[in-house]
Each structure stands twice: as structure tokens, then as C-alpha cells.
PDB file of N, CA and C in Angstrom:
ATOM      1  N   MET A1397      18.555  -2.011  28.799  1.00  0.00           N
ATOM      2  CA  MET A1397      17.299  -2.075  29.529  1.00  0.00           C
ATOM      3  C   MET A1397      16.716  -3.470  29.359  1.00  0.00           C
ATOM      4  N   LYS A1398      17.061  -4.330  30.252  1.00  0.00           N
ATOM      5  CA  LYS A1398      16.683  -5.732  30.145  1.00  0.00           C
ATOM      6  C   LYS A1398      15.174  -5.949  30.136  1.00  0.00           C
ATOM      7  N   PHE A1399      14.437  -5.070  30.784  1.00  0.00           N
ATOM      8  CA  PHE A1399      12.986  -5.243  30.890  1.00  0.00           C
ATOM      9  C   PHE A1399      12.260  -5.072  29.559  1.00  0.00           C
ATOM     10  N   THR A1400      12.900  -4.499  28.545  1.00  0.00           N
ATOM     11  CA  THR A1400      12.219  -4.293  27.260  1.00  0.00           C
ATOM     12  C   THR A1400      11.820  -5.612  26.607  1.00  0.00           C
ATOM     13  N   ASP A1401      12.656  -6.633  26.744  1.00  0.00           N
ATOM     14  CA  ASP A1401      12.315  -7.936  26.157  1.00  0.00           C
ATOM     15  C   ASP A1401      11.022  -8.479  26.740  1.00  0.00           C
ATOM     16  N   THR A1402      10.872  -8.363  28.050  1.00  0.00           N
ATOM     17  CA  THR A1402       9.662  -8.874  28.712  1.00  0.00           C
ATOM     18  C   THR A1402       8.442  -8.086  28.281  1.00  0.00           C
ATOM     19  N   ILE A1403       8.551  -6.763  28.271  1.00  0.00           N
ATOM     20  CA  ILE A1403       7.418  -5.930  27.859  1.00  0.00           C
ATOM     21  C   ILE A1403       6.998  -6.262  26.433  1.00  0.00           C
ATOM     22  N   LEU A1404       7.973  -6.368  25.535  1.00  0.00           N
ATOM     23  CA  LEU A1404       7.668  -6.681  24.137  1.00  0.00           C
ATOM     24  C   LEU A1404       7.021  -8.052  23.999  1.00  0.00           C
ATOM     25  N   ARG A1405       7.597  -9.059  24.635  1.00  0.00           N
ATOM     26  CA  ARG A1405       7.075 -10.421  24.501  1.00  0.00           C
ATOM     27  C   ARG A1405       5.642 -10.528  25.016  1.00  0.00           C
ATOM     28  N   VAL A1406       5.363  -9.945  26.186  1.00  0.00           N
ATOM     29  CA  VAL A1406       4.006  -9.989  26.743  1.00  0.00           C
ATOM     30  C   VAL A1406       3.034  -9.230  25.840  1.00  0.00           C
ATOM     31  N   GLY A1407       3.431  -8.040  25.390  1.00  0.00           N
ATOM     32  CA  GLY A1407       2.556  -7.248  24.521  1.00  0.00           C
ATOM     33  C   GLY A1407       2.272  -7.934  23.198  1.00  0.00           C
ATOM     34  N   LEU A1408       3.291  -8.479  22.573  1.00  0.00           N
ATOM     35  CA  LEU A1408       3.096  -9.191  21.302  1.00  0.00           C
ATOM     36  C   LEU A1408       2.207 -10.412  21.497  1.00  0.00           C
ATOM     37  N   ASP A1409       2.424 -11.155  22.571  1.00  0.00           N
ATOM     38  CA  ASP A1409       1.588 -12.330  22.854  1.00  0.00           C
ATOM     39  C   ASP A1409       0.136 -11.937  23.065  1.00  0.00           C
ATOM     40  N   LYS A1410      -0.098 -10.861  23.819  1.00  0.00           N
ATOM     41  CA  LYS A1410      -1.471 -10.410  24.094  1.00  0.00           C
ATOM     42  C   LYS A1410      -2.205 -10.033  22.815  1.00  0.00           C
ATOM     43  N   LEU A1411      -1.468  -9.540  21.832  1.00  0.00           N
ATOM     44  CA  LEU A1411      -2.091  -9.150  20.561  1.00  0.00           C
ATOM     45  C   LEU A1411      -2.044 -10.260  19.513  1.00  0.00           C
ATOM     46  N   GLY A1412      -1.594 -11.431  19.922  1.00  0.00           N
ATOM     47  CA  GLY A1412      -1.578 -12.569  19.007  1.00  0.00           C
ATOM     48  C   GLY A1412      -0.487 -12.521  17.965  1.00  0.00           C
ATOM     49  N   LEU A1413       0.566 -11.783  18.221  1.00  0.00           N
ATOM     50  CA  LEU A1413       1.672 -11.650  17.277  1.00  0.00           C
ATOM     51  C   LEU A1413       2.785 -12.598  17.703  1.00  0.00           C
ATOM     52  N   LYS A1414       2.617 -13.868  17.384  1.00  0.00           N
ATOM     53  CA  LYS A1414       3.492 -14.929  17.895  1.00  0.00           C
ATOM     54  C   LYS A1414       4.829 -15.046  17.174  1.00  0.00           C
ATOM     55  N   ASP A1415       4.883 -14.818  15.895  1.00  0.00           N
ATOM     56  CA  ASP A1415       6.108 -15.049  15.127  1.00  0.00           C
ATOM     57  C   ASP A1415       6.754 -13.752  14.654  1.00  0.00           C
ATOM     58  N   VAL A1416       6.582 -12.685  15.410  1.00  0.00           N
ATOM     59  CA  VAL A1416       7.120 -11.390  15.035  1.00  0.00           C
ATOM     60  C   VAL A1416       8.473 -11.192  15.711  1.00  0.00           C
ATOM     61  N   VAL A1417       9.453 -10.747  14.929  1.00  0.00           N
ATOM     62  CA  VAL A1417      10.794 -10.487  15.442  1.00  0.00           C
ATOM     63  C   VAL A1417      10.953  -8.976  15.610  1.00  0.00           C
ATOM     64  N   VAL A1418      11.380  -8.572  16.816  1.00  0.00           N
ATOM     65  CA  VAL A1418      11.574  -7.152  17.115  1.00  0.00           C
ATOM     66  C   VAL A1418      12.964  -6.966  17.709  1.00  0.00           C
ATOM     67  N   LEU A1419      13.702  -6.034  17.142  1.00  0.00           N
ATOM     68  CA  LEU A1419      15.020  -5.661  17.650  1.00  0.00           C
ATOM     69  C   LEU A1419      14.890  -4.271  18.256  1.00  0.00           C
ATOM     70  N   VAL A1420      15.413  -4.073  19.464  1.00  0.00           N
ATOM     71  CA  VAL A1420      15.391  -2.763  20.116  1.00  0.00           C
ATOM     72  C   VAL A1420      16.780  -2.155  20.021  1.00  0.00           C
ATOM     73  N   GLN A1421      16.827  -0.919  19.558  1.00  0.00           N
ATOM     74  CA  GLN A1421      18.075  -0.179  19.412  1.00  0.00           C
ATOM     75  C   GLN A1421      17.956   1.156  20.143  1.00  0.00           C
ATOM     76  N   PRO A1422      19.069   1.741  20.561  1.00  0.00           N
ATOM     77  CA  PRO A1422      19.006   3.059  21.214  1.00  0.00           C
ATOM     78  C   PRO A1422      18.564   4.139  20.228  1.00  0.00           C
ATOM     79  N   LEU A1423      17.739   5.038  20.703  1.00  0.00           N
ATOM     80  CA  LEU A1423      17.297   6.180  19.909  1.00  0.00           C
ATOM     81  C   LEU A1423      18.432   7.199  19.857  1.00  0.00           C
ATOM     82  N   THR A1424      18.780   7.627  18.668  1.00  0.00           N
ATOM     83  CA  THR A1424      19.893   8.564  18.510  1.00  0.00           C
ATOM     84  C   THR A1424      19.463   9.988  18.854  1.00  0.00           C
ATOM     85  N   GLU A1425      20.431  10.792  19.216  1.00  0.00           N
ATOM     86  CA  GLU A1425      20.151  12.213  19.502  1.00  0.00           C
ATOM     87  C   GLU A1425      19.578  12.899  18.269  1.00  0.00           C
ATOM     88  N   ASN A1426      20.061  12.534  17.092  1.00  0.00           N
ATOM     89  CA  ASN A1426      19.559  13.110  15.845  1.00  0.00           C
ATOM     90  C   ASN A1426      18.071  12.820  15.675  1.00  0.00           C
ATOM     91  N   ALA A1427      17.671  11.578  15.931  1.00  0.00           N
ATOM     92  CA  ALA A1427      16.261  11.199  15.805  1.00  0.00           C
ATOM     93  C   ALA A1427      15.410  11.930  16.829  1.00  0.00           C
ATOM     94  N   LYS A1428      15.927  12.082  18.047  1.00  0.00           N
ATOM     95  CA  LYS A1428      15.170  12.776  19.099  1.00  0.00           C
ATOM     96  C   LYS A1428      14.862  14.214  18.703  1.00  0.00           C
ATOM     97  N   GLN A1429      15.775  14.845  17.968  1.00  0.00           N
ATOM     98  CA  GLN A1429      15.608  16.244  17.572  1.00  0.00           C
ATOM     99  C   GLN A1429      14.874  16.408  16.241  1.00  0.00           C
ATOM    100  N   SER A1430      14.624  15.310  15.545  1.00  0.00           N
ATOM    101  CA  SER A1430      14.100  15.384  14.170  1.00  0.00           C
ATOM    102  C   SER A1430      12.703  15.988  14.070  1.00  0.00           C
ATOM    103  N   LEU A1431      11.932  15.941  15.137  1.00  0.00           N
ATOM    104  CA  LEU A1431      10.565  16.473  15.090  1.00  0.00           C
ATOM    105  C   LEU A1431      10.467  17.890  15.634  1.00  0.00           C
ATOM    106  N   GLY A1432      11.600  18.470  15.963  1.00  0.00           N
ATOM    107  CA  GLY A1432      11.615  19.840  16.460  1.00  0.00           C
ATOM    108  C   GLY A1432      11.751  19.882  17.967  1.00  0.00           C
ATOM    109  N   PRO A1433      12.042  21.076  18.489  1.00  0.00           N
ATOM    110  CA  PRO A1433      12.333  21.217  19.917  1.00  0.00           C
ATOM    111  C   PRO A1433      11.124  21.023  20.826  1.00  0.00           C
ATOM    112  N   ASP A1434       9.926  21.150  20.307  1.00  0.00           N
ATOM    113  CA  ASP A1434       8.725  21.042  21.137  1.00  0.00           C
ATOM    114  C   ASP A1434       8.189  19.621  21.254  1.00  0.00           C
ATOM    115  N   THR A1435       8.763  18.679  20.524  1.00  0.00           N
ATOM    116  CA  THR A1435       8.299  17.292  20.547  1.00  0.00           C
ATOM    117  C   THR A1435       9.394  16.415  21.131  1.00  0.00           C
ATOM    118  N   GLN A1436       9.032  15.629  22.118  1.00  0.00           N
ATOM    119  CA  GLN A1436      10.000  14.738  22.746  1.00  0.00           C
ATOM    120  C   GLN A1436       9.734  13.310  22.286  1.00  0.00           C
ATOM    121  N   LEU A1437      10.467  12.884  21.291  1.00  0.00           N
ATOM    122  CA  LEU A1437      10.340  11.532  20.764  1.00  0.00           C
ATOM    123  C   LEU A1437      10.981  10.554  21.741  1.00  0.00           C
ATOM    124  N   LYS A1438      10.219   9.556  22.180  1.00  0.00           N
ATOM    125  CA  LYS A1438      10.720   8.545  23.108  1.00  0.00           C
ATOM    126  C   LYS A1438      11.066   7.245  22.390  1.00  0.00           C
ATOM    127  N   ALA A1439      10.360   6.968  21.278  1.00  0.00           N
ATOM    128  CA  ALA A1439      10.599   5.736  20.522  1.00  0.00           C
ATOM    129  C   ALA A1439       9.912   5.832  19.175  1.00  0.00           C
ATOM    130  N   HIS A1440      10.339   4.998  18.271  1.00  0.00           N
ATOM    131  CA  HIS A1440       9.605   4.809  17.013  1.00  0.00           C
ATOM    132  C   HIS A1440       9.950   3.432  16.467  1.00  0.00           C
ATOM    133  N   VAL A1441       9.049   2.931  15.642  1.00  0.00           N
ATOM    134  CA  VAL A1441       9.209   1.585  15.089  1.00  0.00           C
ATOM    135  C   VAL A1441       9.216   1.680  13.572  1.00  0.00           C
ATOM    136  N   ARG A1442       9.991   0.823  12.949  1.00  0.00           N
ATOM    137  CA  ARG A1442      10.035   0.745  11.494  1.00  0.00           C
ATOM    138  C   ARG A1442       9.983  -0.718  11.087  1.00  0.00           C
ATOM    139  N   GLN A1443       9.176  -0.998  10.101  1.00  0.00           N
ATOM    140  CA  GLN A1443       9.091  -2.350   9.560  1.00  0.00           C
ATOM    141  C   GLN A1443      10.304  -2.574   8.673  1.00  0.00           C
ATOM    142  N   GLU A1444      10.962  -3.700   8.893  1.00  0.00           N
ATOM    143  CA  GLU A1444      12.108  -4.093   8.087  1.00  0.00           C
ATOM    144  C   GLU A1444      11.780  -5.423   7.415  1.00  0.00           C
ATOM    145  N   GLN A1445      12.643  -5.888   6.559  1.00  0.00           N
ATOM    146  CA  GLN A1445      12.381  -7.086   5.765  1.00  0.00           C
ATOM    147  C   GLN A1445      12.084  -8.313   6.635  1.00  0.00           C
ATOM    148  N   ASN A1446      12.831  -8.497   7.713  1.00  0.00           N
ATOM    149  CA  ASN A1446      12.670  -9.701   8.533  1.00  0.00           C
ATOM    150  C   ASN A1446      11.986  -9.454   9.865  1.00  0.00           C
ATOM    151  N   GLY A1447      11.400  -8.287  10.062  1.00  0.00           N
ATOM    152  CA  GLY A1447      10.750  -7.980  11.328  1.00  0.00           C
ATOM    153  C   GLY A1447      10.650  -6.489  11.535  1.00  0.00           C
ATOM    154  N   TYR A1448      10.911  -6.057  12.753  1.00  0.00           N
ATOM    155  CA  TYR A1448      10.748  -4.652  13.119  1.00  0.00           C
ATOM    156  C   TYR A1448      11.928  -4.208  13.965  1.00  0.00           C
ATOM    157  N   ILE A1449      12.231  -2.916  13.867  1.00  0.00           N
ATOM    158  CA  ILE A1449      13.215  -2.306  14.749  1.00  0.00           C
ATOM    159  C   ILE A1449      12.495  -1.217  15.534  1.00  0.00           C
ATOM    160  N   VAL A1450      12.645  -1.257  16.854  1.00  0.00           N
ATOM    161  CA  VAL A1450      12.139  -0.197  17.715  1.00  0.00           C
ATOM    162  C   VAL A1450      13.355   0.560  18.224  1.00  0.00           C
ATOM    163  N   TRP A1451      13.411   1.848  17.903  1.00  0.00           N
ATOM    164  CA  TRP A1451      14.443   2.708  18.455  1.00  0.00           C
ATOM    165  C   TRP A1451      13.830   3.372  19.676  1.00  0.00           C
ATOM    166  N   MET A1452      14.496   3.222  20.825  1.00  0.00           N
ATOM    167  CA  MET A1452      13.911   3.700  22.072  1.00  0.00           C
ATOM    168  C   MET A1452      14.933   4.485  22.885  1.00  0.00           C
ATOM    169  N   ASP A1453      14.445   5.569  23.468  1.00  0.00           N
ATOM    170  CA  ASP A1453      15.266   6.388  24.342  1.00  0.00           C
ATOM    171  C   ASP A1453      15.528   5.634  25.646  1.00  0.00           C
ATOM    172  N   ASN A1454      16.483   6.066  26.413  1.00  0.00           N
ATOM    173  CA  ASN A1454      16.788   5.479  27.709  1.00  0.00           C
ATOM    174  C   ASN A1454      15.750   5.997  28.711  1.00  0.00           C
ATOM    175  N   ILE A1455      14.716   5.214  28.955  1.00  0.00           N
ATOM    176  CA  ILE A1455      13.612   5.632  29.799  1.00  0.00           C
ATOM    177  C   ILE A1455      13.403   4.617  30.924  1.00  0.00           C
ATOM    178  N   SER A1456      12.605   5.014  31.906  1.00  0.00           N
ATOM    179  CA  SER A1456      12.340   4.140  33.044  1.00  0.00           C
ATOM    180  C   SER A1456      11.450   2.970  32.627  1.00  0.00           C
ATOM    181  N   ARG A1457      11.409   1.953  33.468  1.00  0.00           N
ATOM    182  CA  ARG A1457      10.555   0.790  33.214  1.00  0.00           C
ATOM    183  C   ARG A1457       9.083   1.214  33.123  1.00  0.00           C
ATOM    184  N   THR A1458       8.663   2.106  34.017  1.00  0.00           N
ATOM    185  CA  THR A1458       7.273   2.573  34.020  1.00  0.00           C
ATOM    186  C   THR A1458       6.928   3.267  32.708  1.00  0.00           C
ATOM    187  N   GLU A1459       7.790   4.161  32.257  1.00  0.00           N
ATOM    188  CA  GLU A1459       7.538   4.857  30.996  1.00  0.00           C
ATOM    189  C   GLU A1459       7.629   3.896  29.813  1.00  0.00           C
ATOM    190  N   ALA A1460       8.524   2.920  29.896  1.00  0.00           N
ATOM    191  CA  ALA A1460       8.679   1.941  28.817  1.00  0.00           C
ATOM    192  C   ALA A1460       7.401   1.134  28.611  1.00  0.00           C
ATOM    193  N   LEU A1461       6.654   0.864  29.677  1.00  0.00           N
ATOM    194  CA  LEU A1461       5.383   0.147  29.526  1.00  0.00           C
ATOM    195  C   LEU A1461       4.450   0.898  28.584  1.00  0.00           C
ATOM    196  N   THR A1462       4.333   2.196  28.775  1.00  0.00           N
ATOM    197  CA  THR A1462       3.456   3.006  27.923  1.00  0.00           C
ATOM    198  C   THR A1462       4.024   3.151  26.516  1.00  0.00           C
ATOM    199  N   VAL A1463       5.303   3.489  26.435  1.00  0.00           N
ATOM    200  CA  VAL A1463       5.935   3.758  25.142  1.00  0.00           C
ATOM    201  C   VAL A1463       5.965   2.493  24.273  1.00  0.00           C
ATOM    202  N   LEU A1464       6.394   1.379  24.839  1.00  0.00           N
ATOM    203  CA  LEU A1464       6.457   0.139  24.055  1.00  0.00           C
ATOM    204  C   LEU A1464       5.070  -0.390  23.710  1.00  0.00           C
ATOM    205  N   SER A1465       4.105  -0.192  24.586  1.00  0.00           N
ATOM    206  CA  SER A1465       2.725  -0.587  24.256  1.00  0.00           C
ATOM    207  C   SER A1465       2.248   0.156  23.015  1.00  0.00           C
ATOM    208  N   HIS A1466       2.574   1.437  22.943  1.00  0.00           N
ATOM    209  CA  HIS A1466       2.211   2.249  21.780  1.00  0.00           C
ATOM    210  C   HIS A1466       2.884   1.702  20.513  1.00  0.00           C
ATOM    211  N   GLU A1467       4.162   1.381  20.602  1.00  0.00           N
ATOM    212  CA  GLU A1467       4.883   0.873  19.434  1.00  0.00           C
ATOM    213  C   GLU A1467       4.387  -0.522  19.036  1.00  0.00           C
ATOM    214  N   ILE A1468       4.022  -1.334  20.013  1.00  0.00           N
ATOM    215  CA  ILE A1468       3.460  -2.667  19.715  1.00  0.00           C
ATOM    216  C   ILE A1468       2.144  -2.535  18.962  1.00  0.00           C
ATOM    217  N   LEU A1469       1.350  -1.530  19.296  1.00  0.00           N
ATOM    218  CA  LEU A1469       0.110  -1.299  18.542  1.00  0.00           C
ATOM    219  C   LEU A1469       0.419  -0.978  17.087  1.00  0.00           C
ATOM    220  N   HIS A1470       1.480  -0.211  16.844  1.00  0.00           N
ATOM    221  CA  HIS A1470       1.882   0.056  15.456  1.00  0.00           C
ATOM    222  C   HIS A1470       2.309  -1.237  14.759  1.00  0.00           C
ATOM    223  N   ILE A1471       3.013  -2.106  15.462  1.00  0.00           N
ATOM    224  CA  ILE A1471       3.400  -3.396  14.867  1.00  0.00           C
ATOM    225  C   ILE A1471       2.158  -4.189  14.493  1.00  0.00           C
ATOM    226  N   LYS A1472       1.161  -4.206  15.353  1.00  0.00           N
ATOM    227  CA  LYS A1472      -0.109  -4.897  15.047  1.00  0.00           C
ATOM    228  C   LYS A1472      -0.748  -4.284  13.801  1.00  0.00           C
ATOM    229  N   GLN A1473      -0.711  -2.953  13.690  1.00  0.00           N
ATOM    230  CA  GLN A1473      -1.270  -2.275  12.519  1.00  0.00           C
ATOM    231  C   GLN A1473      -0.498  -2.639  11.246  1.00  0.00           C
ATOM    232  N   TYR A1474       0.826  -2.712  11.331  1.00  0.00           N
ATOM    233  CA  TYR A1474       1.629  -3.149  10.191  1.00  0.00           C
ATOM    234  C   TYR A1474       1.242  -4.573   9.796  1.00  0.00           C
ATOM    235  N   GLU A1475       1.190  -5.467  10.777  1.00  0.00           N
ATOM    236  CA  GLU A1475       0.925  -6.879  10.512  1.00  0.00           C
ATOM    237  C   GLU A1475      -0.462  -7.103   9.905  1.00  0.00           C
ATOM    238  N   SER A1476      -1.439  -6.306  10.309  1.00  0.00           N
ATOM    239  CA  SER A1476      -2.807  -6.468   9.802  1.00  0.00           C
ATOM    240  C   SER A1476      -3.021  -5.764   8.467  1.00  0.00           C
ATOM    241  N   GLY A1477      -2.046  -4.937   8.055  1.00  0.00           N
ATOM    242  CA  GLY A1477      -2.185  -4.189   6.808  1.00  0.00           C
ATOM    243  C   GLY A1477      -2.895  -2.858   6.987  1.00  0.00           C
ATOM    244  N   ARG A1478      -3.297  -2.534   8.208  1.00  0.00           N
ATOM    245  CA  ARG A1478      -3.957  -1.245   8.455  1.00  0.00           C
ATOM    246  C   ARG A1478      -2.990  -0.087   8.276  1.00  0.00           C
ATOM    247  N   LEU A1479      -1.700  -0.324   8.493  1.00  0.00           N
ATOM    248  CA  LEU A1479      -0.680   0.712   8.399  1.00  0.00           C
ATOM    249  C   LEU A1479       0.370   0.281   7.390  1.00  0.00           C
ATOM    250  N   VAL A1480       0.579   1.126   6.393  1.00  0.00           N
ATOM    251  CA  VAL A1480       1.600   0.894   5.373  1.00  0.00           C
ATOM    252  C   VAL A1480       2.399   2.185   5.245  1.00  0.00           C
ATOM    253  N   VAL A1481       3.718   2.085   5.393  1.00  0.00           N
ATOM    254  CA  VAL A1481       4.579   3.262   5.299  1.00  0.00           C
ATOM    255  C   VAL A1481       5.532   3.074   4.135  1.00  0.00           C
ATOM    256  N   ASN A1482       5.585   4.095   3.276  1.00  0.00           N
ATOM    257  CA  ASN A1482       6.499   4.099   2.137  1.00  0.00           C
ATOM    258  C   ASN A1482       7.114   5.493   2.069  1.00  0.00           C
ATOM    259  N   GLY A1483       8.287   5.633   2.683  1.00  0.00           N
ATOM    260  CA  GLY A1483       8.918   6.954   2.748  1.00  0.00           C
ATOM    261  C   GLY A1483       8.086   7.880   3.612  1.00  0.00           C
ATOM    262  N   THR A1484       7.674   9.008   3.044  1.00  0.00           N
ATOM    263  CA  THR A1484       6.835   9.935   3.806  1.00  0.00           C
ATOM    264  C   THR A1484       5.346   9.694   3.552  1.00  0.00           C
ATOM    265  N   ASN A1485       5.026   8.743   2.687  1.00  0.00           N
ATOM    266  CA  ASN A1485       3.628   8.400   2.436  1.00  0.00           C
ATOM    267  C   ASN A1485       3.184   7.298   3.386  1.00  0.00           C
ATOM    268  N   VAL A1486       2.075   7.551   4.051  1.00  0.00           N
ATOM    269  CA  VAL A1486       1.519   6.605   5.010  1.00  0.00           C
ATOM    270  C   VAL A1486       0.091   6.308   4.607  1.00  0.00           C
ATOM    271  N   ILE A1487      -0.256   5.031   4.583  1.00  0.00           N
ATOM    272  CA  ILE A1487      -1.650   4.636   4.363  1.00  0.00           C
ATOM    273  C   ILE A1487      -2.130   4.026   5.668  1.00  0.00           C
ATOM    274  N   PHE A1488      -3.175   4.618   6.243  1.00  0.00           N
ATOM    275  CA  PHE A1488      -3.752   4.099   7.474  1.00  0.00           C
ATOM    276  C   PHE A1488      -5.246   3.920   7.253  1.00  0.00           C
ATOM    277  N   ASP A1489      -5.704   2.695   7.446  1.00  0.00           N
ATOM    278  CA  ASP A1489      -7.112   2.334   7.219  1.00  0.00           C
ATOM    279  C   ASP A1489      -7.592   2.779   5.843  1.00  0.00           C
ATOM    280  N   GLY A1490      -6.713   2.609   4.844  1.00  0.00           N
ATOM    281  CA  GLY A1490      -7.084   2.889   3.465  1.00  0.00           C
ATOM    282  C   GLY A1490      -6.968   4.342   3.046  1.00  0.00           C
ATOM    283  N   LYS A1491      -6.651   5.240   3.961  1.00  0.00           N
ATOM    284  CA  LYS A1491      -6.520   6.653   3.631  1.00  0.00           C
ATOM    285  C   LYS A1491      -5.044   7.030   3.600  1.00  0.00           C
ATOM    286  N   GLN A1492      -4.637   7.768   2.552  1.00  0.00           N
ATOM    287  CA  GLN A1492      -3.239   8.113   2.367  1.00  0.00           C
ATOM    288  C   GLN A1492      -2.925   9.479   2.984  1.00  0.00           C
ATOM    289  N   TYR A1493      -1.753   9.561   3.634  1.00  0.00           N
ATOM    290  CA  TYR A1493      -1.278  10.792   4.258  1.00  0.00           C
ATOM    291  C   TYR A1493       0.178  11.007   3.866  1.00  0.00           C
ATOM    292  N   ASP A1494       0.576  12.268   3.822  1.00  0.00           N
ATOM    293  CA  ASP A1494       1.989  12.618   3.710  1.00  0.00           C
ATOM    294  C   ASP A1494       2.403  13.097   5.090  1.00  0.00           C
ATOM    295  N   ILE A1495       3.305  12.382   5.747  1.00  0.00           N
ATOM    296  CA  ILE A1495       3.632  12.720   7.128  1.00  0.00           C
ATOM    297  C   ILE A1495       4.300  14.071   7.272  1.00  0.00           C
ATOM    298  N   ASN A1496       4.805  14.636   6.191  1.00  0.00           N
ATOM    299  CA  ASN A1496       5.389  15.967   6.259  1.00  0.00           C
ATOM    300  C   ASN A1496       4.317  17.067   6.301  1.00  0.00           C
ATOM    301  N   GLU A1497       3.080  16.691   6.027  1.00  0.00           N
ATOM    302  CA  GLU A1497       2.004  17.685   5.969  1.00  0.00           C
ATOM    303  C   GLU A1497       1.063  17.638   7.166  1.00  0.00           C
ATOM    304  N   ILE A1498       1.321  16.766   8.141  1.00  0.00           N
ATOM    305  CA  ILE A1498       0.457  16.712   9.319  1.00  0.00           C
ATOM    306  C   ILE A1498       1.311  16.868  10.578  1.00  0.00           C
ATOM    307  N   PRO A1499       0.771  17.518  11.609  1.00  0.00           N
ATOM    308  CA  PRO A1499       1.544  17.642  12.851  1.00  0.00           C
ATOM    309  C   PRO A1499       1.743  16.284  13.512  1.00  0.00           C
ATOM    310  N   TYR A1500       2.880  16.102  14.192  1.00  0.00           N
ATOM    311  CA  TYR A1500       3.198  14.839  14.840  1.00  0.00           C
ATOM    312  C   TYR A1500       2.122  14.446  15.843  1.00  0.00           C
ATOM    313  N   GLU A1501       1.657  15.373  16.635  1.00  0.00           N
ATOM    314  CA  GLU A1501       0.676  15.064  17.669  1.00  0.00           C
ATOM    315  C   GLU A1501      -0.580  14.479  17.064  1.00  0.00           C
TER     316      GLU A1501
END
């Protein structure tokens, strides 16, 4: 999906994230099913040592605008320190959550 590079670059630039490296990888069938049959995972992002990886399903350009915009917001949250993920423990705006104890929605 060649358009993902453009969407990512424009979104990162708009949020002032100039030196952020993002790699896009295909979302695996296992990951798509990981949240249960009632949740349709389209993408997710993970902070890595040298940047970020976005795993994304094979979706249309129109849907990618929404999905990647959402993931770019998470990258901004990681970069600002508002979002910290350590295994299943998530700290968002200073409050700690266990992602296994809250619904995905």
C-alpha cells in the first residue's frame, strides 16, 4: 500500500514529529483475532528502540486515513511521554492501567 508512506509523513509533520521513524508491516491473522471475534483490529503501533512499528491490515486508502491518523496520535502520545507501555501495564496521563482488565473499546 504505497499511500501509507504519504499518510504517515503528512500526519507526523502536522504533529511536529520530524525525526520519527515508522515502519509499516502487515497485520497478521493471529493479531487480528487476538481481541476476540467481536473486535476488528485494523492496526496497532508499538514503540521500538529506534522508532515505531505500525502493523496494519490490508485496507482501502480512505480507511487508512482514519486508521493511520489514530496510530499517529498514539505515536505523538509516546513521544510526549503521555503514553508509556510496559507489557500489559499502560500509563496514560499519569494513570496506570492493566490492559487485560479493560475492554478494548
